[in-house]
PDB file of C-alpha atoms in Angstrom:
ATOM      1  CA  MET U 124      -0.010  -0.054   0.005  1.00 38.00           C
ATOM      2  CA  THR U 125       1.173   3.697  -0.670  1.00 42.00           C
ATOM      3  CA  ALA U 126      -0.179   6.464   1.236  1.00 44.00           C
ATOM      4  CA  SER U 127       0.368   9.945  -0.154  1.00 46.00           C
ATOM      5  CA  ASP U 128       0.567  13.063   1.805  1.00 51.00           C
ATOM      6  CA  ARG U 129       2.295  16.414   2.423  1.00 55.00           C
ATOM      7  CA  GLN U 130       3.232  16.770   6.091  1.00 66.00           C
ATOM      8  CA  PRO U 131       6.340  18.483   7.848  1.00 87.00           C
ATOM      9  CA  LEU U 132       9.253  16.037   7.738  1.00 94.00           C
ATOM     10  CA  ALA U 133       9.887  16.232  11.589  1.00 93.00           C
ATOM     11  CA  ASN U 134       6.276  15.001  12.051  1.00 93.00           C
ATOM     12  CA  VAL U 135       6.457  12.318   9.626  1.00 95.00           C
ATOM     13  CA  ALA U 136       9.875  10.996  10.805  1.00 96.00           C
ATOM     14  CA  GLU U 137       8.761  10.920  14.307  1.00 94.00           C
ATOM     15  CA  HIS U 138       6.256   8.259  13.369  1.00 94.00           C
ATOM     16  CA  LEU U 139       8.356   5.981  11.324  1.00 97.00           C
ATOM     17  CA  ARG U 140       7.330   2.446  12.228  1.00 97.00           C
ATOM     18  CA  ASP U 141       9.430  -0.882  11.978  1.00 96.00           C
ATOM     19  CA  ASP U 142       7.072  -2.224   9.377  1.00 97.00           C
ATOM     20  CA  GLU U 143       7.168   0.927   7.011  1.00 98.00           C
ATOM     21  CA  ILE U 144       9.387   2.449   4.510  1.00 98.00           C
ATOM     22  CA  HIS U 145       9.144   6.055   3.948  1.00 98.00           C
ATOM     23  CA  VAL U 146       9.834   7.571   0.560  1.00 98.00           C
ATOM     24  CA  TRP U 147      10.380  11.434  -0.046  1.00 97.00           C
ATOM     25  CA  ARG U 148      10.148  13.024  -3.185  1.00 96.00           C
ATOM     26  CA  MET U 149      11.420  16.661  -3.745  1.00 95.00           C
ATOM     27  CA  ALA U 150      12.815  19.208  -6.141  1.00 95.00           C
ATOM     28  CA  TYR U 151      16.735  18.850  -6.616  1.00 95.00           C
ATOM     29  CA  ARG U 152      19.519  20.832  -8.111  1.00 95.00           C
ATOM     30  CA  HIS U 153      22.787  19.286  -8.752  1.00 92.00           C
ATOM     31  CA  ALA U 154      24.494  22.041  -6.891  1.00 93.00           C
ATOM     32  CA  GLN U 155      22.895  20.832  -3.661  1.00 95.00           C
ATOM     33  CA  GLY U 156      24.980  17.716  -3.401  1.00 94.00           C
ATOM     34  CA  ARG U 157      23.836  15.616  -0.456  1.00 95.00           C
ATOM     35  CA  ALA U 158      22.386  18.462   1.380  1.00 95.00           C
ATOM     36  CA  PRO U 159      18.929  17.181   0.933  1.00 96.00           C
ATOM     37  CA  LEU U 160      19.761  13.705   2.011  1.00 97.00           C
ATOM     38  CA  ARG U 161      21.312  14.946   5.122  1.00 96.00           C
ATOM     39  CA  ARG U 162      18.217  17.192   5.873  1.00 96.00           C
ATOM     40  CA  VAL U 163      15.918  14.157   5.520  1.00 97.00           C
ATOM     41  CA  LEU U 164      18.122  12.016   7.600  1.00 97.00           C
ATOM     42  CA  ALA U 165      18.562  14.495  10.349  1.00 97.00           C
ATOM     43  CA  ALA U 166      14.840  14.364  11.138  1.00 97.00           C
ATOM     44  CA  TYR U 167      15.010  10.612  11.520  1.00 97.00           C
ATOM     45  CA  LEU U 168      18.054  10.492  13.426  1.00 96.00           C
ATOM     46  CA  HIS U 169      17.047  13.713  15.803  1.00 94.00           C
ATOM     47  CA  ARG U 170      19.921  15.646  15.046  1.00 93.00           C
ATOM     48  CA  ASP U 171      20.901  18.759  13.220  1.00 95.00           C
ATOM     49  CA  ALA U 172      21.793  18.332   9.505  1.00 95.00           C
ATOM     50  CA  THR U 173      25.177  19.693   9.958  1.00 95.00           C
ATOM     51  CA  GLU U 174      25.863  16.705  12.435  1.00 95.00           C
ATOM     52  CA  VAL U 175      25.085  14.078   9.793  1.00 96.00           C
ATOM     53  CA  VAL U 176      28.172  12.463   8.484  1.00 95.00           C
ATOM     54  CA  LEU U 177      28.000  10.190   5.526  1.00 95.00           C
ATOM     55  CA  VAL U 178      30.556   7.792   4.125  1.00 93.00           C
ATOM     56  CA  ASP U 179      30.882   5.998   0.873  1.00 90.00           C
ATOM     57  CA  GLY U 180      30.843   2.213   0.845  1.00 81.00           C
ATOM     58  CA  GLU U 181      32.854   0.068  -1.291  1.00 77.00           C
ATOM     59  CA  HIS U 182      30.619   0.494  -4.275  1.00 79.00           C
ATOM     60  CA  GLY U 183      29.726   4.070  -3.729  1.00 81.00           C
ATOM     61  CA  ARG U 184      26.458   3.727  -1.635  1.00 87.00           C
ATOM     62  CA  PRO U 185      26.312   6.284   0.995  1.00 92.00           C
ATOM     63  CA  ALA U 186      26.138   5.155   4.660  1.00 92.00           C
ATOM     64  CA  LEU U 187      25.905   6.651   8.063  1.00 93.00           C
ATOM     65  CA  ALA U 188      29.313   7.145   9.788  1.00 93.00           C
ATOM     66  CA  ALA U 189      30.147   5.559  13.159  1.00 90.00           C
ATOM     67  CA  GLY U 190      28.435   7.197  15.950  1.00 88.00           C
ATOM     68  CA  HIS U 191      24.909   7.429  14.351  1.00 91.00           C
ATOM     69  CA  ASP U 192      21.956   5.190  14.867  1.00 87.00           C
ATOM     70  CA  ARG U 193      22.827   2.354  12.347  1.00 82.00           C
ATOM     71  CA  GLY U 194      19.302   0.815  12.670  1.00 93.00           C
ATOM     72  CA  ILE U 195      18.113   3.647  10.240  1.00 96.00           C
ATOM     73  CA  GLY U 196      18.473   2.478   6.493  1.00 96.00           C
ATOM     74  CA  PHE U 197      18.304   4.583   3.586  1.00 97.00           C
ATOM     75  CA  ASN U 198      19.049   5.130  -0.053  1.00 97.00           C
ATOM     76  CA  TRP U 199      18.549   8.043  -2.518  1.00 97.00           C
ATOM     77  CA  SER U 200      18.576   8.676  -6.338  1.00 97.00           C
ATOM     78  CA  HIS U 201      18.311  11.955  -8.348  1.00 96.00           C
ATOM     79  CA  SER U 202      17.564  12.554 -11.931  1.00 95.00           C
ATOM     80  CA  GLY U 203      17.322  15.985 -13.649  1.00 91.00           C
ATOM     81  CA  GLU U 204      15.436  18.249 -11.186  1.00 94.00           C
ATOM     82  CA  HIS U 205      14.059  15.464  -9.052  1.00 96.00           C
ATOM     83  CA  ALA U 206      15.328  13.261  -6.140  1.00 97.00           C
ATOM     84  CA  VAL U 207      13.812  10.352  -3.960  1.00 98.00           C
ATOM     85  CA  ILE U 208      14.802   9.165  -0.727  1.00 98.00           C
ATOM     86  CA  ALA U 209      13.829   6.064   0.981  1.00 98.00           C
ATOM     87  CA  VAL U 210      14.106   5.514   4.817  1.00 98.00           C
ATOM     88  CA  GLY U 211      13.316   2.358   7.057  1.00 98.00           C
ATOM     89  CA  ARG U 212      14.231   0.992  10.112  1.00 97.00           C
ATOM     90  CA  HIS U 213      16.529  -2.339  10.257  1.00 96.00           C
ATOM     91  CA  VAL U 214      16.197  -2.668   6.668  1.00 97.00           C
ATOM     92  CA  THR U 215      18.538  -1.796   3.644  1.00 96.00           C
ATOM     93  CA  PRO U 216      16.413  -0.125   0.980  1.00 98.00           C
ATOM     94  CA  GLY U 217      17.384   0.529  -2.769  1.00 97.00           C
ATOM     95  CA  ILE U 218      15.747   3.286  -4.660  1.00 98.00           C
ATOM     96  CA  ASP U 219      16.290   4.374  -8.418  1.00 97.00           C
ATOM     97  CA  LEU U 220      14.807   7.229 -10.270  1.00 97.00           C
ATOM     98  CA  GLU U 221      15.033   7.935 -13.933  1.00 96.00           C
ATOM     99  CA  ARG U 222      13.265  10.417 -16.334  1.00 95.00           C
ATOM    100  CA  LEU U 223      11.168   9.150 -19.028  1.00 93.00           C
ATOM    101  CA  ARG U 224      13.034   9.889 -22.409  1.00 93.00           C
ATOM    102  CA  PRO U 225      13.376   8.112 -25.748  1.00 93.00           C
ATOM    103  CA  ARG U 226      16.012   5.205 -25.745  1.00 93.00           C
ATOM    104  CA  PRO U 227      16.604   4.460 -29.405  1.00 92.00           C
ATOM    105  CA  ARG U 228      19.146   1.624 -28.545  1.00 94.00           C
ATOM    106  CA  ALA U 229      17.080   0.154 -25.811  1.00 96.00           C
ATOM    107  CA  LEU U 230      16.879  -3.199 -27.241  1.00 96.00           C
ATOM    108  CA  ASP U 231      20.491  -3.340 -28.198  1.00 96.00           C
ATOM    109  CA  ILE U 232      21.439  -2.507 -24.741  1.00 96.00           C
ATOM    110  CA  ALA U 233      19.004  -5.074 -23.299  1.00 96.00           C
ATOM    111  CA  GLN U 234      20.310  -7.778 -25.595  1.00 96.00           C
ATOM    112  CA  ARG U 235      23.974  -7.049 -24.609  1.00 96.00           C
ATOM    113  CA  TYR U 236      23.516  -6.382 -20.826  1.00 96.00           C
ATOM    114  CA  PHE U 237      20.225  -7.564 -19.483  1.00 97.00           C
ATOM    115  CA  SER U 238      19.109 -11.140 -19.100  1.00 96.00           C
ATOM    116  CA  ALA U 239      17.860 -13.218 -22.015  1.00 96.00           C
ATOM    117  CA  ASP U 240      14.351 -13.283 -20.981  1.00 95.00           C
ATOM    118  CA  GLU U 241      14.277  -9.451 -20.345  1.00 96.00           C
ATOM    119  CA  ALA U 242      15.560  -8.852 -23.720  1.00 96.00           C
ATOM    120  CA  ALA U 243      13.140 -11.442 -25.307  1.00 96.00           C
ATOM    121  CA  LEU U 244      10.332  -9.256 -23.556  1.00 93.00           C
ATOM    122  CA  LEU U 245      11.510  -5.997 -24.917  1.00 95.00           C
ATOM    123  CA  ALA U 246      11.865  -7.408 -28.454  1.00 96.00           C
ATOM    124  CA  ALA U 247       8.269  -8.673 -28.433  1.00 96.00           C
ATOM    125  CA  LEU U 248       7.081  -4.983 -27.721  1.00 94.00           C
ATOM    126  CA  PRO U 249       6.250  -2.473 -30.486  1.00 95.00           C
ATOM    127  CA  ALA U 250       9.258  -0.096 -30.873  1.00 93.00           C
ATOM    128  CA  ALA U 251       7.222   2.821 -29.567  1.00 93.00           C
ATOM    129  CA  ASP U 252       6.871   1.095 -26.109  1.00 94.00           C
ATOM    130  CA  ARG U 253      10.433  -0.164 -25.658  1.00 95.00           C
ATOM    131  CA  SER U 254      11.728   2.985 -24.189  1.00 95.00           C
ATOM    132  CA  ALA U 255       9.440   3.160 -21.175  1.00 94.00           C
ATOM    133  CA  ALA U 256       9.668  -0.748 -20.735  1.00 95.00           C
ATOM    134  CA  PHE U 257      13.409  -0.635 -20.861  1.00 96.00           C
ATOM    135  CA  LEU U 258      13.481   2.167 -18.262  1.00 96.00           C
ATOM    136  CA  GLU U 259      11.052   0.380 -16.089  1.00 95.00           C
ATOM    137  CA  LEU U 260      13.347  -2.711 -15.993  1.00 96.00           C
ATOM    138  CA  TRP U 261      16.370  -0.496 -15.512  1.00 96.00           C
ATOM    139  CA  THR U 262      15.065   1.412 -12.451  1.00 97.00           C
ATOM    140  CA  ALA U 263      14.043  -2.034 -10.854  1.00 97.00           C
ATOM    141  CA  LYS U 264      17.534  -3.492 -11.617  1.00 97.00           C
ATOM    142  CA  GLU U 265      19.125  -0.502  -9.945  1.00 96.00           C
ATOM    143  CA  ALA U 266      16.797  -0.465  -6.953  1.00 97.00           C
ATOM    144  CA  VAL U 267      17.674  -4.202  -6.316  1.00 97.00           C
ATOM    145  CA  LEU U 268      21.497  -3.683  -6.904  1.00 96.00           C
ATOM    146  CA  LYS U 269      21.545  -0.880  -4.596  1.00 96.00           C
ATOM    147  CA  ALA U 270      19.704  -2.731  -1.925  1.00 96.00           C
ATOM    148  CA  LEU U 271      22.280  -5.276  -2.400  1.00 94.00           C
ATOM    149  CA  GLY U 272      24.990  -2.810  -1.925  1.00 90.00           C
ATOM    150  CA  ARG U 273      26.408  -3.355  -5.297  1.00 87.00           C
ATOM    151  CA  GLY U 274      26.567  -1.451  -8.627  1.00 84.00           C
ATOM    152  CA  ILE U 275      25.659  -2.256 -12.232  1.00 87.00           C
ATOM    153  CA  GLY U 276      29.312  -3.671 -12.243  1.00 87.00           C
ATOM    154  CA  PHE U 277      27.712  -6.698 -10.507  1.00 93.00           C
ATOM    155  CA  GLY U 278      26.171  -7.598 -13.776  1.00 94.00           C
ATOM    156  CA  LEU U 279      22.625  -6.545 -15.079  1.00 96.00           C
ATOM    157  CA  HIS U 280      22.389 -10.016 -16.450  1.00 95.00           C
ATOM    158  CA  ARG U 281      22.588 -11.714 -12.996  1.00 96.00           C
ATOM    159  CA  LEU U 282      19.197 -10.757 -12.053  1.00 97.00           C
ATOM    160  CA  SER U 283      15.819 -11.067 -13.887  1.00 97.00           C
ATOM    161  CA  ILE U 284      12.799  -8.925 -13.576  1.00 96.00           C
ATOM    162  CA  ALA U 285       9.235  -9.254 -15.026  1.00 92.00           C
ATOM    163  CA  ARG U 286       5.940  -7.962 -14.631  1.00 84.00           C
ATOM    164  CA  VAL U 287       3.499 -10.730 -13.128  1.00 84.00           C
ATOM    165  CA  ASP U 288      -0.077 -10.076 -12.588  1.00 81.00           C
ATOM    166  CA  ALA U 289       0.559  -6.262 -13.353  1.00 77.00           C
ATOM    167  CA  GLN U 290       3.334  -6.225 -10.610  1.00 85.00           C
ATOM    168  CA  LEU U 291       7.063  -5.970 -10.855  1.00 88.00           C
ATOM    169  CA  ARG U 292       8.592  -9.162  -9.624  1.00 94.00           C
ATOM    170  CA  LEU U 293      12.286 -10.235  -9.182  1.00 97.00           C
ATOM    171  CA  LEU U 294      12.300 -13.548 -10.648  1.00 96.00           C
ATOM    172  CA  ARG U 295      15.991 -14.357 -10.245  1.00 97.00           C
ATOM    173  CA  LEU U 296      19.074 -12.994  -8.273  1.00 97.00           C
ATOM    174  CA  GLU U 297      22.178 -14.993  -8.790  1.00 96.00           C
ATOM    175  CA  GLY U 298      23.673 -15.986  -5.396  1.00 95.00           C
ATOM    176  CA  ASP U 299      20.372 -15.168  -3.407  1.00 97.00           C
ATOM    177  CA  ASP U 300      16.760 -16.337  -3.083  1.00 97.00           C
ATOM    178  CA  ALA U 301      14.531 -13.924  -5.308  1.00 97.00           C
ATOM    179  CA  ARG U 302      11.460 -14.861  -3.042  1.00 96.00           C
ATOM    180  CA  CYS U 303      12.979 -13.089  -0.084  1.00 97.00           C
ATOM    181  CA  TRP U 304      12.952  -9.763  -1.873  1.00 98.00           C
ATOM    182  CA  GLN U 305      10.232  -6.983  -2.259  1.00 97.00           C
ATOM    183  CA  LEU U 306       9.892  -4.688  -5.496  1.00 97.00           C
ATOM    184  CA  HIS U 307       7.651  -1.884  -5.895  1.00 95.00           C
ATOM    185  CA  PRO U 308       7.183   0.593  -8.669  1.00 94.00           C
ATOM    186  CA  LEU U 309       6.758   4.190  -7.247  1.00 95.00           C
ATOM    187  CA  ALA U 310       4.236   6.708  -8.628  1.00 90.00           C
ATOM    188  CA  VAL U 311       6.454   9.887  -8.867  1.00 91.00           C
ATOM    189  CA  GLY U 312       4.792  11.663 -11.848  1.00 87.00           C
ATOM    190  CA  SER U 313       4.190  11.123 -15.544  1.00 85.00           C
ATOM    191  CA  ALA U 314       7.556  12.130 -16.658  1.00 92.00           C
ATOM    192  CA  LEU U 315       9.551   9.895 -14.177  1.00 96.00           C
ATOM    193  CA  LEU U 316       9.993   6.292 -13.403  1.00 95.00           C
ATOM    194  CA  ALA U 317      11.128   4.933  -9.850  1.00 97.00           C
ATOM    195  CA  ALA U 318      11.419   1.716  -7.951  1.00 97.00           C
ATOM    196  CA  LEU U 319      11.994   0.562  -4.456  1.00 98.00           C
ATOM    197  CA  ALA U 320      13.485  -2.699  -3.351  1.00 98.00           C
ATOM    198  CA  TRP U 321      14.734  -4.358  -0.311  1.00 98.00           C
ATOM    199  CA  ARG U 322      15.350  -7.851   1.302  1.00 98.00           C
ATOM    200  CA  GLY U 323      12.936  -9.013   3.759  1.00 97.00           C
ATOM    201  CA  ASP U 324       9.235  -9.087   4.781  1.00 97.00           C
ATOM    202  CA  THR U 325       6.536  -6.972   3.211  1.00 97.00           C
ATOM    203  CA  ARG U 326       6.332  -3.369   4.584  1.00 98.00           C
ATOM    204  CA  ARG U 327       3.942  -0.552   4.092  1.00 97.00           C
ATOM    205  CA  VAL U 328       5.411   2.162   1.648  1.00 97.00           C
ATOM    206  CA  ARG U 329       4.392   5.552   2.678  1.00 96.00           C
ATOM    207  CA  SER U 330       5.113   8.377   0.036  1.00 95.00           C
ATOM    208  CA  TYR U 331       5.468  12.082   0.928  1.00 95.00           C
ATOM    209  CA  THR U 332       6.528  15.293  -0.830  1.00 93.00           C
ATOM    210  CA  LEU U 333       9.268  17.220   0.875  1.00 91.00           C
ATOM    211  CA  ALA U 334       8.285  20.961   0.850  1.00 80.00           C
ATOM    212  CA  GLY U 335      10.709  23.722   0.278  1.00 64.00           C
ATOM    213  CA  ASP U 336      10.495  24.645   4.191  1.00 46.00           C
ATOM    214  CA  GLY U 337      10.524  21.094   5.287  1.00 43.00           C
TER     215      GLY U 337
END
């Protein structure tokens, strides 16, 4: 389930439950760097944003430095003038955001880098539908790989995603049991695609918009 609302950041953060993941959508400028991420995390950590220290993991995933509440798991993604942040307790979420845009080489890329069944799925679609379908698969793959703590260097062919009963499903993940994973597309606007993934039990995904004043 997804609940959409516009509430002050601090109020929402105060009520994060262990069976939820909060997703924040916001306007973003590249010059802001990680400031919006620190601002959101500060509310969940009950700290000032200037006190939130982030470090990069082996594959570039940001993590909280020692001394913070490591029970807070998070991930973020930005594309163009938009960003999304996922926050949960005792979970490692992965989230990815992409702008919808034409991808003339979508099928070529899929045939070279995706799993065989994903490439076949795209090949069966009308050419006009391939860009959106490709980006849907791409965001879902990125979300899973980010939750896994890996980048695309892990190998996009080592996981397979499909739509089953109108839902995105992780069908295969090399070295892991795909049935242990949750994968959700996110409603972020007509010009954007986003996906959220994590390993573990189902959780309620609550979506919010971060206003300029927080």
